[in-house]
PDB file of C-alpha atoms in Angstrom:
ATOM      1  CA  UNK A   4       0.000   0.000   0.000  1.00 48.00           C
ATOM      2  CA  UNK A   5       1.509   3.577  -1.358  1.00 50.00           C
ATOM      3  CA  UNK A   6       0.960   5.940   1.760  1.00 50.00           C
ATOM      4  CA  UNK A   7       2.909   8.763   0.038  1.00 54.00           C
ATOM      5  CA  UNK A   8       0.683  12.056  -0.671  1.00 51.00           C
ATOM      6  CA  UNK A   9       1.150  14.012  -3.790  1.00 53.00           C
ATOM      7  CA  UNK A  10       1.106  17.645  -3.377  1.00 53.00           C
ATOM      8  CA  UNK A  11      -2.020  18.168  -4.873  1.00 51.00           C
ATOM      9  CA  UNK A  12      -4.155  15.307  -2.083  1.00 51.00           C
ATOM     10  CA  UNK A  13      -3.542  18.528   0.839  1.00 50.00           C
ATOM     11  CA  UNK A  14      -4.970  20.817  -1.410  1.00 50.00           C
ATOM     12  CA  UNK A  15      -7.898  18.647  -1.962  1.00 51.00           C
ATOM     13  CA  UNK A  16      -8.087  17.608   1.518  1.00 53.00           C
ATOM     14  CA  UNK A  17      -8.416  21.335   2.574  1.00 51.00           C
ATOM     15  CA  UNK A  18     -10.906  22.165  -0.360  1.00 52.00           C
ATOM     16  CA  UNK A  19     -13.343  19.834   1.017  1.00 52.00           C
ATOM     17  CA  UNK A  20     -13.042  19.918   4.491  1.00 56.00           C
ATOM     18  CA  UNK A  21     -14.418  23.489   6.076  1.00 57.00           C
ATOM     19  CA  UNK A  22     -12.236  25.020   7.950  1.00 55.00           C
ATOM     20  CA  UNK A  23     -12.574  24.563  11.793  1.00 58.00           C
ATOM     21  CA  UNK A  24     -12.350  27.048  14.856  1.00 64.00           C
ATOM     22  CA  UNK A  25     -11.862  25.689  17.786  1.00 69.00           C
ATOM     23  CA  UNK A  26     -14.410  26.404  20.849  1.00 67.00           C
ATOM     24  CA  UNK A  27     -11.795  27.985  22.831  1.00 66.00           C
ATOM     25  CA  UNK A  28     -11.292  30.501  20.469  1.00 66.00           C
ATOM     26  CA  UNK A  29     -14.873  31.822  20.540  1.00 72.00           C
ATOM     27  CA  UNK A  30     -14.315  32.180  23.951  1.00 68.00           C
ATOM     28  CA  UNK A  31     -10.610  33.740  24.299  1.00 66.00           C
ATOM     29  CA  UNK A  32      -9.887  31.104  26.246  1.00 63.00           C
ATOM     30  CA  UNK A  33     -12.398  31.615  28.983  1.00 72.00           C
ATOM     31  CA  UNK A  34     -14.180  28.412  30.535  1.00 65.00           C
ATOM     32  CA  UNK A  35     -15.998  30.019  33.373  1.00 69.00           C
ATOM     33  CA  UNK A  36     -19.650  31.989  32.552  1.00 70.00           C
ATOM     34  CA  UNK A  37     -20.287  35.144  33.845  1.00 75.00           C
ATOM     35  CA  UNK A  38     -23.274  33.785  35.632  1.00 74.00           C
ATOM     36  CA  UNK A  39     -25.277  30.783  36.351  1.00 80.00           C
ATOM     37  CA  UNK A  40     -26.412  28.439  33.217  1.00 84.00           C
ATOM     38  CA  UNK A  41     -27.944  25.076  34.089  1.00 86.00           C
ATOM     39  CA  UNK A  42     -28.805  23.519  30.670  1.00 90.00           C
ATOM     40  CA  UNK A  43     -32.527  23.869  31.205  1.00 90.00           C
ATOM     41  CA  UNK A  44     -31.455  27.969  31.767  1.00 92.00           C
ATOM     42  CA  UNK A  45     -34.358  29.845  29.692  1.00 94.00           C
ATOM     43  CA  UNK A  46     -32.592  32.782  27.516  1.00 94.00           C
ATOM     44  CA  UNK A  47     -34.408  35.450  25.653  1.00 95.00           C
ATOM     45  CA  UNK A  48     -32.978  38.627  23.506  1.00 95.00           C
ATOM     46  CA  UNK A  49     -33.977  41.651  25.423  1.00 94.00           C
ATOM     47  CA  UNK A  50     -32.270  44.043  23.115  1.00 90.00           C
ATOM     48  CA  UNK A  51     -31.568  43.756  19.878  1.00 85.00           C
ATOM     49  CA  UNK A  52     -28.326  43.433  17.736  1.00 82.00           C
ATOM     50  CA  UNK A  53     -27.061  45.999  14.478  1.00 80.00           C
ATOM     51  CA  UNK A  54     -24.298  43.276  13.957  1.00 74.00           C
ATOM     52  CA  UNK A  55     -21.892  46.354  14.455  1.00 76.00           C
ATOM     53  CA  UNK A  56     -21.635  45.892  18.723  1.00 77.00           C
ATOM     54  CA  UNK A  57     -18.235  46.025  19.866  1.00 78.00           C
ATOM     55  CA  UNK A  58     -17.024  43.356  21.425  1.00 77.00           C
ATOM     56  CA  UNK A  59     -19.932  40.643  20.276  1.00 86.00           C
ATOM     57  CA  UNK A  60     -17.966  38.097  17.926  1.00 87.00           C
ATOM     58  CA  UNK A  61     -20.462  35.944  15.102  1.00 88.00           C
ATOM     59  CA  UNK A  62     -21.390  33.276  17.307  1.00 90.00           C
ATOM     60  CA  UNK A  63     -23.144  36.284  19.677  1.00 91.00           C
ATOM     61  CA  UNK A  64     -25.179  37.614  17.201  1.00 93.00           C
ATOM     62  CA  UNK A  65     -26.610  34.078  16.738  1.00 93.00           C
ATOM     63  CA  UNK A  66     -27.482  33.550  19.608  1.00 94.00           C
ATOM     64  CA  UNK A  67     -29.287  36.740  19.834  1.00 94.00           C
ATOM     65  CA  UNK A  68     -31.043  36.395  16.750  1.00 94.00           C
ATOM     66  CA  UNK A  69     -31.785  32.486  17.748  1.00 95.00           C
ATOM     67  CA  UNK A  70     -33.358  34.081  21.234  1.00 95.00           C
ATOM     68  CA  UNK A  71     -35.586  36.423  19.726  1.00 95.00           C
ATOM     69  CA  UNK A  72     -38.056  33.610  21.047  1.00 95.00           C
ATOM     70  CA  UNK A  73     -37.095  31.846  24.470  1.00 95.00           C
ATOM     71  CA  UNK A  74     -34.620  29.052  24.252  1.00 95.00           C
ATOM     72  CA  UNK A  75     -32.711  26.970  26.759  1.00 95.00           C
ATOM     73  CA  UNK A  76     -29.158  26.652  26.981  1.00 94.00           C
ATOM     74  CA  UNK A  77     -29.536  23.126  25.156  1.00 94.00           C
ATOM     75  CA  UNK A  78     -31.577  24.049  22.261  1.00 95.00           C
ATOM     76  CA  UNK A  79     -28.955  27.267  21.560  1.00 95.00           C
ATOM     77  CA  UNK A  80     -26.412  24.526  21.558  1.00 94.00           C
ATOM     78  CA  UNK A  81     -28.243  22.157  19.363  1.00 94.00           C
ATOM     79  CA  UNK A  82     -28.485  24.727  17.066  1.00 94.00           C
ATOM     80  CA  UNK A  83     -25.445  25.992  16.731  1.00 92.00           C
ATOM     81  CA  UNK A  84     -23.817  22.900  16.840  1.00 90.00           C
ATOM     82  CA  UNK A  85     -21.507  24.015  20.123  1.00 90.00           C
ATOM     83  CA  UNK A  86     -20.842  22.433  23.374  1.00 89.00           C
ATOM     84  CA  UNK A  87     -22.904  23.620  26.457  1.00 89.00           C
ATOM     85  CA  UNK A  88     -19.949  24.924  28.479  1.00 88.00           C
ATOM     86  CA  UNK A  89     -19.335  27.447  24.932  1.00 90.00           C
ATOM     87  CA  UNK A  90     -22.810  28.654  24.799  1.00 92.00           C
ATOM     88  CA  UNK A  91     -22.984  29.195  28.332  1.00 92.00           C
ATOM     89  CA  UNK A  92     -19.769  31.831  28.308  1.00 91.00           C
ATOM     90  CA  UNK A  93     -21.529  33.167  24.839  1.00 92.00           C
ATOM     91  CA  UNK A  94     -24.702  33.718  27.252  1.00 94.00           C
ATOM     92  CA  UNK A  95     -22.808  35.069  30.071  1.00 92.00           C
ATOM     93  CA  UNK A  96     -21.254  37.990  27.708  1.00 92.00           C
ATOM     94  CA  UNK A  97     -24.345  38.607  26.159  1.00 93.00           C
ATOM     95  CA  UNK A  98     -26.341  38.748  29.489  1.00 93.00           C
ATOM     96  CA  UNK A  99     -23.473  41.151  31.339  1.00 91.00           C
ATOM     97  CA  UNK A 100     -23.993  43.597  28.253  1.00 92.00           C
ATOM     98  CA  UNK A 101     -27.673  43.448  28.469  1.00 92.00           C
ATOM     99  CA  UNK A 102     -27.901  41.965  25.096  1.00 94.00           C
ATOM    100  CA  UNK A 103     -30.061  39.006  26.967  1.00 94.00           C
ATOM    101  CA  UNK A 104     -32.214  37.646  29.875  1.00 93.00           C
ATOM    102  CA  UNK A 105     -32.444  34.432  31.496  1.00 93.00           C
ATOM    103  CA  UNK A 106     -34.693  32.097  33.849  1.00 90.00           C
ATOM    104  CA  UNK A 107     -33.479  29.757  36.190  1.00 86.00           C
ATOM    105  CA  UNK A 108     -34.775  26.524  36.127  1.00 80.00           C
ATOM    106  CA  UNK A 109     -37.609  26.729  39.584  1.00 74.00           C
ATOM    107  CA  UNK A 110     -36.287  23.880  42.329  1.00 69.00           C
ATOM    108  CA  UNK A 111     -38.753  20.993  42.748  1.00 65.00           C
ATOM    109  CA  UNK A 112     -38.978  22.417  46.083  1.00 61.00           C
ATOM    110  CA  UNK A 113     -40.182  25.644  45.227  1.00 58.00           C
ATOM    111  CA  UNK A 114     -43.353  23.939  42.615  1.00 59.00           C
ATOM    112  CA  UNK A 115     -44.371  21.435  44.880  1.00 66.00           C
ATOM    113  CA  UNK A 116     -45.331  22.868  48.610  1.00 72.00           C
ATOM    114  CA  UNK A 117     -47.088  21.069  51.365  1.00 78.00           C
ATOM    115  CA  UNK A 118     -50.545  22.438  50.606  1.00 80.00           C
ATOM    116  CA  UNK A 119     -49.325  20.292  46.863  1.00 80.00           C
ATOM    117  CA  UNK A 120     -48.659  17.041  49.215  1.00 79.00           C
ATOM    118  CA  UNK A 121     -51.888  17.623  51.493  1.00 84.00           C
ATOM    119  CA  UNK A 122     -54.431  18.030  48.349  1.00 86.00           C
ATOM    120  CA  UNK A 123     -52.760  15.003  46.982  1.00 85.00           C
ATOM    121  CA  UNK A 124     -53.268  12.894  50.162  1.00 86.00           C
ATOM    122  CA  UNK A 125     -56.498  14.022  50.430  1.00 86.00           C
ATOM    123  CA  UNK A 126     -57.899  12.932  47.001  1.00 85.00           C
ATOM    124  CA  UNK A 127     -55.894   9.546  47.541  1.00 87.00           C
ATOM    125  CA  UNK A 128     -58.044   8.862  50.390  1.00 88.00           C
ATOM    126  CA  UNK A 129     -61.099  10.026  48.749  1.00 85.00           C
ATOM    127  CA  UNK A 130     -60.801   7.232  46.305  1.00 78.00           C
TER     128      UNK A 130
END
């Protein structure tokens, strides 16, 4: 088997694969959000975007365009195709600039109170 490349197989190569950025780079290196992003983290543009906002790279601007209706952190990283730990450092730029707003996720402990437990109880026995 000939594993030697010709000059022109690179230039192929490179033709038909895209070129890649690496997730680190959208992020200048940062791994830590400026905030609080569970996956399940609602997000929703609050102000919108001319594209010309210093300081907001690409991937921003889709996300604020993609949050125009309410998404979580999951479905904005479905869509773009980006880990969660990316979008959330995205979201944390966008939300420190004003750009977005987000809902935590309620705790199961906050939905279901003991007047929830008691009327539950109550129709059990009523059965």
């Amino acid at each position: 088997m000939n594993m030697e490349r010709s000059p022109g197989d690179a230039q192929e190569e490179w033709l038909l694969d895209e070129p890649t950025v690496r997730p680190y780079v959208m992020t200048r290196g940062r791994t830590d959000a400026r905030g609080r992003f569970d996956l399940v983290t609602i997000a929703v543009t609050i102000r919108s975007t001319t594209g010309a906002e210093v300081g907001l790279d690409p991937e921003h601007l889709t996300i604020a365009r993609l949050c125009r209706r309410p998404l979580s952190v999951a479905e904005i990283a479905a869509h773009m195709d980006l880990p969660a730990g990316i979008v959330r450092v995205l979201l944390g730029d966008l939300l420190e600039k004003g750009y977005v707003a987000v809902q935590q996720p309620q705790p199961e402990t906050d939905v279901l109170d003991e007047r929830t437990f008691r009327a539950v109880l109550d129709g059990l026995r009523a059965l």
